[in-house]
Coordinates of C-alpha atoms in Angstrom, one line a residue:
M1 CA 26.3 -28.1 17.1
N2 CA 26.6 -25.7 14.2
P3 CA 24.3 -22.8 15.1
R4 CA 23.2 -22.5 11.5
R5 CA 21.4 -25.8 11.8
R6 CA 18.9 -25.0 14.4
P7 CA 16.7 -22.0 15.5
T8 CA 17.3 -20.0 18.6
R9 CA 15.6 -20.8 21.9
L10 CA 13.3 -17.8 21.5
T11 CA 12.0 -19.1 18.2
R12 CA 11.6 -22.7 19.5
T13 CA 9.5 -21.4 22.4
A14 CA 7.3 -19.2 20.3
L15 CA 6.7 -22.0 17.8
A16 CA 6.0 -24.6 20.4
T17 CA 3.2 -22.3 21.7
L18 CA 1.8 -21.6 18.3
A19 CA 1.7 -25.3 17.6
L20 CA -0.6 -25.8 20.5
A21 CA -3.1 -23.2 19.4
L22 CA -3.7 -22.1 15.9
G23 CA -5.0 -22.7 12.5
A24 CA -3.3 -22.0 9.2
A25 CA -3.2 -18.3 8.5
A26 CA -2.0 -15.8 6.1
C27 CA -2.7 -12.2 5.4
S28 CA -4.3 -10.6 2.6
G29 CA -4.8 -6.9 2.0
G30 CA -8.4 -8.0 1.2
G31 CA -8.8 -11.3 2.8
G32 CA -9.9 -13.2 -0.2
S33 CA -12.4 -12.2 -2.8
P34 CA -14.9 -9.3 -2.4
D35 CA -17.3 -11.1 -4.7
S36 CA -17.2 -14.7 -3.6
G37 CA -20.4 -16.5 -2.7
G38 CA -20.5 -19.6 -0.4
P39 CA -22.7 -22.7 -0.5
A40 CA -25.9 -23.2 1.3
K41 CA -25.0 -25.7 4.0
G42 CA -23.6 -25.1 7.5
A43 CA -20.0 -23.8 7.8
P44 CA -17.4 -25.7 9.7
K45 CA -15.6 -24.2 12.7
A46 CA -12.2 -22.8 12.0
Q47 CA -9.9 -25.8 12.0
V48 CA -7.1 -25.9 14.5
R49 CA -3.8 -26.9 12.9
A50 CA -0.3 -27.2 14.4
V51 CA 2.3 -24.8 13.1
S52 CA 6.0 -25.5 13.9
I53 CA 9.5 -24.6 12.7
G54 CA 11.2 -27.3 10.8
A55 CA 14.8 -28.4 11.1
A56 CA 17.3 -27.9 8.3
A57 CA 16.6 -31.4 7.0
E58 CA 13.0 -30.5 6.4
S59 CA 14.0 -27.7 4.1
K60 CA 15.7 -30.0 1.7
G61 CA 14.1 -30.7 -1.7
P62 CA 12.6 -32.1 -3.7
A63 CA 9.0 -32.0 -2.6
K64 CA 7.6 -35.4 -1.7
E65 CA 5.9 -37.0 -4.7
L66 CA 2.1 -37.3 -4.5
P67 CA 0.3 -40.6 -5.1
G68 CA -1.0 -40.7 -8.7
A69 CA 0.5 -37.4 -9.7
K70 CA 2.4 -37.1 -13.0
P71 CA 4.1 -34.3 -15.0
G72 CA 2.7 -32.7 -18.1
G73 CA -0.4 -31.1 -19.5
T74 CA -1.9 -27.6 -19.2
A75 CA -3.8 -26.4 -16.2
T76 CA -6.2 -23.4 -16.5
V77 CA -7.0 -20.8 -13.9
L78 CA -10.3 -18.9 -14.2
E79 CA -10.5 -15.6 -12.4
R80 CA -13.0 -12.8 -12.4
A81 CA -10.4 -10.1 -12.8
D82 CA -6.7 -9.8 -13.6
F83 CA -4.1 -9.5 -10.9
N84 CA -3.7 -5.9 -9.8
H85 CA -0.1 -6.7 -8.7
L86 CA 2.4 -9.4 -9.5
D87 CA 5.4 -7.4 -8.3
P88 CA 6.3 -9.5 -5.2
A89 CA 7.0 -6.3 -3.2
R90 CA 3.4 -5.1 -3.9
V91 CA 1.5 -8.3 -3.5
Y92 CA -0.7 -8.8 -0.5
V93 CA -4.1 -9.9 -1.6
S94 CA -4.5 -13.7 -1.3
H95 CA -5.1 -14.7 -4.9
E96 CA -2.1 -12.6 -6.0
Q97 CA 0.0 -14.3 -3.3
T98 CA -1.3 -17.6 -4.7
A99 CA -0.1 -16.7 -8.3
E100 CA 3.3 -15.8 -6.8
L101 CA 3.7 -19.4 -5.6
L102 CA 4.4 -20.3 -9.2
I103 CA 6.8 -17.5 -10.2
S104 CA 8.7 -16.4 -7.0
R105 CA 10.5 -17.8 -4.0
Q106 CA 11.3 -16.4 -0.6
L107 CA 13.8 -17.1 2.2
T108 CA 11.3 -19.3 4.0
T109 CA 7.9 -20.8 3.2
Y110 CA 5.3 -23.2 4.6
K111 CA 5.1 -26.9 4.0
Q112 CA 1.6 -28.4 4.6
E113 CA 1.1 -32.1 5.3
G114 CA -2.4 -33.0 6.4
D115 CA -3.4 -30.7 9.3
H116 CA 0.2 -29.8 10.1
T117 CA 2.1 -26.8 8.8
T118 CA 5.8 -26.4 9.1
L119 CA 7.9 -23.3 8.4
V120 CA 10.9 -24.4 6.3
G121 CA 13.6 -22.8 4.3
D122 CA 12.7 -22.0 0.7
L123 CA 15.7 -20.1 -0.8
A124 CA 17.4 -20.6 2.5
T125 CA 18.9 -23.8 3.8
D126 CA 16.9 -23.5 7.0
T127 CA 14.7 -21.0 8.8
G128 CA 17.5 -18.8 10.0
T129 CA 19.6 -18.4 13.1
S130 CA 20.0 -15.7 15.7
P131 CA 22.8 -15.7 18.2
D132 CA 21.4 -12.8 20.3
G133 CA 17.8 -13.7 21.0
G134 CA 16.2 -12.4 17.8
K135 CA 18.0 -9.1 17.0
T136 CA 20.3 -10.5 14.4
W137 CA 19.2 -13.1 11.9
T138 CA 21.3 -14.9 9.3
F139 CA 20.2 -17.0 6.4
T140 CA 22.3 -19.1 4.0
L141 CA 21.0 -19.6 0.5
K142 CA 20.9 -23.1 -1.1
D143 CA 23.1 -24.1 -3.9
G144 CA 21.7 -24.4 -7.4
L145 CA 19.1 -21.5 -7.2
K146 CA 18.6 -19.9 -10.6
Y147 CA 16.3 -17.3 -12.3
E148 CA 14.4 -17.9 -15.5
D149 CA 17.5 -17.0 -17.6
G150 CA 19.8 -19.4 -15.8
S151 CA 21.6 -16.7 -13.8
P152 CA 22.2 -17.5 -10.2
I153 CA 20.0 -16.1 -7.4
T154 CA 22.2 -14.3 -4.9
A155 CA 22.0 -12.9 -1.4
Q156 CA 22.6 -9.5 -2.9
D157 CA 19.4 -9.9 -5.0
V158 CA 17.4 -10.7 -1.8
K159 CA 18.8 -7.6 -0.2
Y160 CA 17.9 -5.5 -3.2
G161 CA 14.4 -7.0 -3.4
I162 CA 13.8 -5.8 0.2
E163 CA 15.4 -2.4 -0.4
R164 CA 13.2 -1.6 -3.3
S165 CA 10.1 -2.2 -1.1
F166 CA 11.1 1.0 0.7
A167 CA 10.7 3.1 -2.4
K168 CA 7.7 5.4 -2.5
E169 CA 6.7 4.0 -5.9
I170 CA 6.5 0.4 -4.6
T171 CA 3.4 0.3 -2.4
G172 CA 0.8 -2.2 -1.4
G173 CA 2.7 -5.1 0.1
P174 CA 3.4 -6.1 3.7
T175 CA 5.6 -3.8 5.7
W176 CA 6.8 -6.0 8.7
I177 CA 10.4 -6.4 7.5
Q178 CA 10.7 -2.7 6.5
E179 CA 9.4 -1.5 9.9
W180 CA 11.5 -3.9 11.9
L181 CA 14.7 -3.1 10.0
V182 CA 14.5 0.6 10.8
G183 CA 12.5 0.5 14.0
N184 CA 9.9 2.9 12.6
A185 CA 6.4 2.4 11.2
D186 CA 7.1 5.4 8.9
F187 CA 10.0 3.4 7.5
R188 CA 10.4 5.5 4.3
S189 CA 11.5 8.4 6.5
A190 CA 14.5 6.4 7.5
Y191 CA 15.3 4.9 4.1
D192 CA 13.7 5.7 0.8
G193 CA 14.9 2.8 -1.3
P194 CA 17.8 2.1 -3.6
Y195 CA 16.8 4.3 -6.6
G196 CA 18.8 7.2 -5.3
G197 CA 21.9 5.0 -4.9
R198 CA 21.7 4.3 -1.2
E199 CA 21.9 0.9 0.4
L200 CA 20.2 -0.2 3.6
D201 CA 23.0 -0.8 6.1
A202 CA 20.8 -3.1 8.3
I203 CA 21.2 -5.8 5.7
K204 CA 24.6 -7.3 5.1
T205 CA 25.6 -9.7 2.4
P206 CA 29.2 -10.8 3.0
D207 CA 29.1 -13.3 0.1
A208 CA 26.7 -14.5 -2.5
R209 CA 25.0 -17.0 -0.3
T210 CA 24.8 -15.2 3.1
I211 CA 22.4 -12.5 4.2
T212 CA 22.2 -11.0 7.7
F213 CA 19.6 -8.7 9.1
A214 CA 20.4 -6.4 12.1
L215 CA 17.2 -5.3 13.9
P216 CA 17.0 -2.6 16.5
A217 CA 14.7 -4.8 18.6
P218 CA 14.4 -8.6 19.0
R219 CA 11.9 -10.2 16.7
G220 CA 11.6 -13.9 17.4
D221 CA 9.1 -14.4 14.6
F222 CA 11.4 -12.8 11.9
P223 CA 11.6 -16.2 10.1
F224 CA 7.8 -15.9 9.5
A225 CA 8.1 -12.4 8.2
V226 CA 10.6 -13.5 5.5
A227 CA 8.1 -16.0 4.2
M228 CA 6.2 -13.0 2.9
H229 CA 6.9 -11.9 -0.6
T230 CA 9.0 -9.0 0.6
S231 CA 12.0 -11.4 0.7
T232 CA 11.7 -12.4 -3.0
P233 CA 15.0 -11.8 -4.8
V234 CA 15.1 -9.2 -7.6
P235 CA 18.2 -8.6 -9.7
R236 CA 19.0 -4.9 -9.9
A237 CA 19.4 -5.1 -13.6
K238 CA 15.9 -6.5 -14.1
D239 CA 14.1 -4.0 -11.9
T240 CA 11.7 -2.0 -14.2
K241 CA 10.1 -0.2 -11.2
L242 CA 6.4 0.2 -11.7
E243 CA 6.5 -1.9 -14.9
Y244 CA 7.8 -4.8 -12.9
D245 CA 4.2 -5.4 -11.9
K246 CA 3.3 -6.5 -15.4
H247 CA 6.2 -9.0 -15.9
P248 CA 8.3 -9.9 -12.8
F249 CA 11.5 -11.9 -13.3
S250 CA 10.9 -15.4 -12.2
S251 CA 12.7 -17.2 -9.4
G252 CA 10.1 -20.0 -9.2
P253 CA 9.3 -23.0 -11.3
Y254 CA 7.3 -21.1 -13.9
K255 CA 7.8 -17.9 -15.9
I256 CA 5.4 -15.6 -17.7
S257 CA 5.6 -16.2 -21.4
A258 CA 2.6 -14.1 -22.5
R259 CA 0.3 -11.6 -20.9
E260 CA -2.6 -9.5 -22.2
I261 CA -3.6 -7.4 -19.3
D262 CA -7.2 -8.0 -18.2
K263 CA -7.7 -10.9 -20.6
S264 CA -5.1 -13.7 -20.3
M265 CA -1.7 -14.8 -19.1
T266 CA 0.4 -17.9 -19.8
M267 CA 3.1 -19.3 -17.6
V268 CA 5.5 -22.0 -18.9
R269 CA 8.2 -23.9 -17.1
N270 CA 11.3 -22.1 -15.9
E271 CA 13.7 -24.8 -17.1
H272 CA 16.4 -23.5 -14.8
W273 CA 14.3 -24.2 -11.6
D274 CA 15.9 -27.1 -9.8
P275 CA 13.3 -29.2 -7.9
N276 CA 16.1 -30.5 -5.7
T277 CA 16.2 -27.0 -4.1
D278 CA 12.5 -26.8 -3.5
V279 CA 10.7 -28.7 -0.7
V280 CA 7.1 -27.5 -1.4
R281 CA 6.5 -26.9 -5.1
H282 CA 5.8 -29.9 -7.4
A283 CA 5.4 -28.0 -10.7
Y284 CA 3.6 -30.9 -12.4
P285 CA 1.8 -29.1 -15.3
D286 CA 3.9 -28.0 -18.3
Q287 CA 2.1 -24.7 -18.4
W288 CA -0.6 -22.6 -16.7
K289 CA -3.1 -20.6 -18.6
F290 CA -5.1 -17.8 -16.9
E291 CA -8.3 -16.4 -18.2
F292 CA -9.8 -13.2 -16.8
G293 CA -13.2 -11.5 -17.2
A294 CA -15.9 -14.0 -16.5
S295 CA -18.4 -13.5 -13.6
N296 CA -18.3 -15.8 -10.6
Q297 CA -21.4 -17.6 -11.8
Q298 CA -20.0 -18.1 -15.3
I299 CA -16.8 -19.5 -13.8
N300 CA -18.8 -22.0 -11.6
E301 CA -21.0 -23.0 -14.5
R302 CA -17.9 -23.7 -16.7
L303 CA -16.3 -25.7 -13.9
I304 CA -19.5 -27.8 -13.5
A305 CA -19.8 -28.4 -17.3
A306 CA -16.0 -29.1 -17.6
N307 CA -16.0 -28.9 -21.3
G308 CA -12.8 -28.8 -23.4
G309 CA -10.0 -27.0 -21.6
D310 CA -12.3 -26.4 -18.6
R311 CA -11.8 -30.1 -17.7
T312 CA -8.4 -29.1 -16.4
A313 CA -9.4 -25.8 -14.9
M314 CA -9.5 -24.4 -11.4
T315 CA -9.9 -21.0 -9.6
F316 CA -7.8 -19.4 -6.9
R317 CA -10.5 -17.4 -5.2
V318 CA -14.0 -17.9 -6.7
A319 CA -16.1 -19.8 -4.2
V320 CA -19.1 -22.0 -5.1
G321 CA -22.0 -19.5 -5.3
R322 CA -25.5 -19.8 -4.0
E323 CA -26.7 -20.2 -7.6
V324 CA -25.1 -23.6 -8.0
A325 CA -24.4 -24.6 -4.4
Q326 CA -27.3 -27.1 -4.1
Q327 CA -26.3 -28.8 -7.3
V328 CA -22.7 -29.1 -6.3
L329 CA -23.3 -30.3 -2.8
T330 CA -25.9 -32.9 -3.8
T331 CA -24.2 -34.3 -6.9
P332 CA -21.5 -36.8 -5.8
D333 CA -19.1 -36.3 -8.7
L334 CA -19.3 -32.5 -8.3
K335 CA -18.9 -32.6 -4.6
A336 CA -15.9 -34.9 -5.0
R337 CA -14.1 -32.2 -6.9
T338 CA -14.4 -29.4 -4.4
A339 CA -11.7 -28.0 -2.1
D340 CA -13.3 -26.9 1.2
A341 CA -11.8 -25.5 4.4
A342 CA -12.1 -22.7 6.9
T343 CA -9.9 -19.8 6.2
P344 CA -7.9 -17.4 8.5
Y345 CA -9.9 -14.4 7.4
T346 CA -12.2 -12.1 9.2
E347 CA -14.4 -9.9 7.0
Y348 CA -15.4 -6.5 8.0
F349 CA -17.4 -3.6 6.7
E350 CA -14.9 -0.8 7.3
I351 CA -16.0 2.5 8.7
N352 CA -13.9 5.5 7.6
N353 CA -13.0 6.9 11.1
R354 CA -11.6 10.1 9.6
R355 CA -14.9 10.9 8.0
Q356 CA -17.2 9.4 10.7
T357 CA -15.7 10.8 13.9
N358 CA -18.8 10.5 16.1
P359 CA -18.7 7.1 17.9
K360 CA -22.5 7.1 18.2
V361 CA -22.8 7.2 14.5
R362 CA -20.4 4.3 14.1
Q363 CA -22.3 2.4 16.8
A364 CA -25.5 3.0 14.9
L365 CA -23.9 1.6 11.7
I366 CA -23.1 -1.6 13.6
A367 CA -26.5 -1.8 15.2
A368 CA -28.4 -1.3 11.9
F369 CA -26.2 -3.5 9.7
P370 CA -28.0 -6.5 8.2
K371 CA -25.4 -9.3 8.7
E372 CA -27.9 -12.1 8.3
Q373 CA -29.5 -10.7 5.2
V374 CA -26.1 -10.0 3.6
R375 CA -24.7 -13.4 4.4
Q376 CA -27.8 -15.1 2.9
I377 CA -27.1 -13.3 -0.4
M378 CA -23.4 -14.3 -0.2
G379 CA -24.4 -18.0 0.2
G380 CA -25.8 -18.6 3.7
P381 CA -24.2 -20.1 6.8
A382 CA -21.4 -21.9 4.8
Y383 CA -20.0 -18.5 3.7
G384 CA -18.8 -18.2 7.3
E385 CA -19.6 -17.8 11.0
F386 CA -20.9 -14.4 12.1
A387 CA -18.0 -12.3 13.5
T388 CA -18.3 -10.0 16.5
T389 CA -14.5 -9.5 17.0
L390 CA -11.6 -8.1 15.2
M391 CA -9.4 -11.2 15.4
G392 CA -10.4 -14.6 14.1
P393 CA -10.5 -17.9 15.9
T394 CA -7.3 -19.1 14.3
V395 CA -5.2 -16.4 16.1
L396 CA -3.4 -17.0 19.4
G397 CA -5.3 -15.1 22.1
F398 CA -8.7 -15.2 20.4
E399 CA -11.6 -14.8 22.8
P400 CA -15.2 -14.5 21.6
F401 CA -17.0 -11.4 22.8
D402 CA -19.8 -9.2 21.5
L403 CA -19.8 -5.6 22.7
A404 CA -22.5 -4.4 20.3
G405 CA -25.1 -7.0 21.5
V406 CA -27.4 -6.6 18.6
P407 CA -29.1 -9.4 16.5
N408 CA -27.4 -10.5 13.3
T409 CA -30.5 -9.2 11.4
G410 CA -29.8 -5.7 12.8
D411 CA -31.6 -3.6 15.4
I412 CA -33.2 -0.6 13.6
A413 CA -34.7 0.8 16.8
K414 CA -31.4 0.8 18.6
A415 CA -29.7 2.4 15.6
K416 CA -32.2 5.2 15.5
Q417 CA -31.7 5.8 19.3
L418 CA -27.9 6.0 18.8
L419 CA -28.3 8.4 15.9
A420 CA -30.6 10.6 18.1
E421 CA -28.0 10.6 20.8
S422 CA -25.3 11.5 18.3
G423 CA -27.0 14.8 17.5
T424 CA -27.2 13.9 13.8
P425 CA -30.3 11.7 13.3
N426 CA -29.9 11.6 9.5
P427 CA -26.2 11.6 8.6
T428 CA -25.1 11.0 5.0
I429 CA -23.1 7.8 4.4
V430 CA -21.3 7.0 1.2
Y431 CA -21.3 3.3 0.8
A432 CA -18.7 2.0 -1.6
Y433 CA -18.9 -1.5 -3.1
N434 CA -17.4 -3.7 -5.7
Q435 CA -19.2 -3.3 -9.0
T436 CA -20.2 -6.9 -9.6
P437 CA -23.7 -8.5 -9.9
L438 CA -23.4 -10.1 -6.4
W439 CA -22.4 -6.9 -4.7
E440 CA -25.1 -4.9 -6.5
Q441 CA -27.6 -7.2 -4.7
V442 CA -25.7 -6.8 -1.4
S443 CA -25.7 -3.0 -1.9
V444 CA -29.5 -2.9 -2.2
T445 CA -29.9 -4.8 1.1
I446 CA -27.4 -2.6 3.0
V447 CA -28.8 0.6 1.7
Q448 CA -32.4 -0.3 2.7
A449 CA -31.4 -1.3 6.2
L450 CA -29.3 1.9 6.8
Q451 CA -32.1 4.1 5.4
Q452 CA -34.6 2.5 7.7
A453 CA -32.3 3.5 10.6
G454 CA -32.2 7.1 9.4
F455 CA -29.0 7.3 7.3
K456 CA -29.0 9.0 4.0
V457 CA -27.0 6.5 1.9
V458 CA -25.1 7.3 -1.3
P459 CA -24.2 4.1 -3.1
Q460 CA -20.8 4.3 -4.9
P461 CA -19.7 1.4 -7.1
I462 CA -16.0 0.8 -7.6
N463 CA -14.3 -1.1 -10.5
D464 CA -13.5 -4.7 -9.5
K465 CA -9.8 -4.6 -10.4
S466 CA -9.0 -1.4 -8.6
Y467 CA -11.3 -1.9 -5.6
Y468 CA -8.5 -2.3 -3.0
T469 CA -6.5 0.5 -4.4
E470 CA -9.5 2.8 -4.2
I471 CA -10.5 1.9 -0.6
G472 CA -6.8 2.0 0.3
R473 CA -6.5 5.7 -0.4
V474 CA -6.0 7.8 2.7
D475 CA -8.1 10.5 1.2
N476 CA -10.9 8.2 0.0
K477 CA -14.3 9.8 0.0
Y478 CA -16.2 6.7 1.3
D479 CA -17.7 6.1 4.7
L480 CA -18.4 2.3 4.6
Y481 CA -16.8 -0.4 2.5
W482 CA -16.0 -4.1 2.7
A483 CA -12.6 -5.6 3.4
G484 CA -11.1 -8.6 5.2
W485 CA -7.9 -9.7 6.9
G486 CA -6.1 -12.8 7.9
A487 CA -3.0 -13.1 10.1
D488 CA 0.3 -13.2 8.2
W489 CA 1.2 -15.9 10.6
P490 CA -0.7 -17.2 13.7
S491 CA -0.2 -14.2 15.9
A492 CA -2.4 -11.3 16.7
A493 CA 0.7 -9.1 16.2
T494 CA 0.0 -9.5 12.5
V495 CA -3.7 -8.5 12.9
L496 CA -4.3 -5.6 15.3
P497 CA -1.2 -3.5 14.3
A498 CA -1.9 -4.2 10.6
K499 CA -5.5 -3.1 10.9
F500 CA -5.6 -0.6 13.7
D501 CA -2.2 1.0 14.2
G502 CA -2.7 4.6 13.1
R503 CA 1.0 5.0 12.4
K504 CA 0.5 2.6 9.5
I505 CA -2.0 4.7 7.7
I506 CA -0.6 5.1 4.2
D507 CA -1.9 5.0 0.7
D508 CA -2.4 1.4 -0.4
G509 CA -1.9 0.3 3.2
S510 CA -4.0 -2.0 5.3
V511 CA -5.6 0.3 7.9
Y512 CA -8.7 0.7 5.7
S513 CA -10.7 2.1 8.6
L514 CA -8.2 4.9 9.1
Y515 CA -8.6 4.3 12.9
N516 CA -5.9 6.2 14.8
N517 CA -5.6 6.1 18.6
P518 CA -2.1 6.8 19.7
A519 CA -2.7 5.2 23.1
M520 CA -3.7 1.9 21.4
S521 CA -0.7 2.1 19.1
T522 CA 1.6 2.5 22.1
E523 CA 0.0 -0.5 23.7
M524 CA 0.6 -2.5 20.6
D525 CA 4.3 -1.7 20.9
R526 CA 4.3 -3.0 24.5
I527 CA 2.6 -6.3 23.6
T528 CA 4.7 -6.9 20.5
A529 CA 7.8 -6.7 22.7
M530 CA 6.6 -9.5 25.0
S531 CA 8.6 -12.7 24.7
D532 CA 5.9 -14.9 26.3
V533 CA 3.5 -15.3 23.3
V534 CA 0.8 -16.9 25.5
A535 CA 0.7 -13.9 27.9
A536 CA 0.9 -11.7 24.8
G537 CA -2.1 -13.4 23.4
K538 CA -4.2 -12.5 26.4
E539 CA -3.0 -8.9 26.2
W540 CA -3.9 -8.7 22.6
S541 CA -7.4 -9.9 23.4
N542 CA -7.7 -7.2 26.1
L543 CA -6.5 -4.6 23.7
E544 CA -9.0 -5.8 21.1
K545 CA -11.9 -5.1 23.5
K546 CA -10.6 -1.6 24.0
I547 CA -10.4 -0.9 20.3
M548 CA -13.8 -2.5 19.6
A549 CA -15.3 -0.3 22.3
E550 CA -14.6 2.6 19.9
S551 CA -16.6 0.8 17.1
P552 CA -14.1 1.3 14.3
V553 CA -15.5 -1.4 12.0
V554 CA -18.6 -3.7 11.5
P555 CA -17.3 -7.3 12.0
F556 CA -19.1 -9.5 9.5
V557 CA -18.0 -13.1 9.2
Y558 CA -15.1 -15.6 9.8
R559 CA -14.7 -16.9 6.3
R560 CA -14.5 -20.3 4.7
Q561 CA -13.5 -21.3 1.2
L562 CA -15.2 -23.9 -1.0
T563 CA -14.2 -24.0 -4.6
L564 CA -14.9 -26.3 -7.6
Y565 CA -12.3 -27.6 -10.0
G566 CA -12.3 -29.7 -13.2
P567 CA -12.3 -33.5 -13.2
G568 CA -9.0 -33.5 -15.1
L569 CA -7.0 -32.1 -12.2
G570 CA -5.7 -33.7 -9.0
G571 CA -3.9 -32.3 -6.0
V572 CA -6.2 -29.2 -5.6
R573 CA -6.5 -28.0 -2.0
V574 CA -7.2 -24.9 0.1
G575 CA -3.8 -23.7 1.2
F576 CA -2.2 -21.8 4.0
I577 CA -3.3 -18.4 2.9
G578 CA -7.0 -19.4 2.5
S579 CA -7.0 -19.6 -1.3
T580 CA -7.0 -22.7 -3.6
Y581 CA -3.4 -23.7 -4.2
P582 CA -1.6 -24.7 -7.4
I583 CA 1.6 -26.1 -6.1
D584 CA 0.4 -29.7 -5.8
V585 CA -1.8 -29.7 -8.8
W586 CA -1.4 -32.2 -11.6
V587 CA -3.2 -32.9 -14.9
K588 CA -4.7 -36.4 -15.0

């Protein structure tokens, strides 16, 4: 059999195991929205979904037609703030990844049918082949792939798109591919991008349709990594560097026709997109209109009223808030137009381990933290299940444990005792939070609880749009701040290293806690190299306990997502990355 038509044995083994265990997952530099509020009823357990690698036949378009769906019309997306990044090399937050589904394509992608998720070829004819157990990966591009101007998408463009993600100017996106290609977490020290005229020799493009990656170590899950936006093609002639964030060149079914930063954006059809090459995107609406600037409550109220253009409106990340939850969940026609699912995200309150070096102080923060009270403000039990671990229940190797052993309402007496043992009974804590009405309320609750324990708390609001950029600075001046994380694919290898490998501490990175223990990082390397993913899952869980024993973060909740949409839309669902997806949406 032609080796291009099936995955290697290593990949089949890994995926068979993943299919036994894990829920849909995807990563976000922030794990959803830092200002979303959930409904008031009980939250479902994280849903177990099979994940498998598809054969080449499953990568062939077009996407299967949906019952009742039809082309045409305008769909509107209401969001609290504009997208901080649309450059695919810089996108990592979930709602930005969701927008990218409309304007960019990658080598592979995920096809969801019911509770089953399949990795399939997107730009590629299949999910890649490796003749040597995962060190060398080759992909062949489909025929008929075109950009928004009708020019062909080439393997050289995919190579260039990846190369530019090495440039020091292009920060914020996932770094799996970069690190694996050079065998170094400090990947820019090995290659600094194409702007100086250098190419990356580890990527070869012998012709316009073939791209080969040579890795220094086997990576059986490389086909998953190239489903991230890092593998989006970018023509060299269209690369505007930092300006590319404002208006990327489309390889997807839509293109940006107008954009007023922080106010609005319009996407219209890319008439050169060929649905026969695309197995997941339906592209039913003629155009998408984005509106930015309303509060979460205003967005929910508009979706409830569904007047005018809001009849065909939705949101990628704004959850049903506590202000309207009872109305939505007890009104049949409103409840019927909600998308609801557990997500792959664990939310934390990150502790800056560079500023708070005393483990007793970090333990005191965990002991005093008012999880119950904060969750109630966020919407109650349906916002998510309380978390006590670093990994979520949709990750292979997940084992529930609770090293802190404090009630979800907090234990002020224990926190005071820990601070006394630390030698600093009244330490100063700068608590940074998103400057929105909801987080203002949360801030009051957190500040009061920490003050009762003896902390001197300095509240520090941060602008909504730049929140992740600010907390992602290595030299940030904050001690405690919210963030979340979901696995990029169902493996702890995309959670613990991303969140707790000190070698990955960079500006706009994902190690928000700035935790750095070289021994733990070395252990991550050992586990990552294991070929038996079941055994590796157990090792990840053991490592997780060791990391959590150092109290680097305050685990908060395992999140869910419930969003409302207008009655004029069909095909709205919560997708693989835990946000509300547009790729099946149609206008009724």
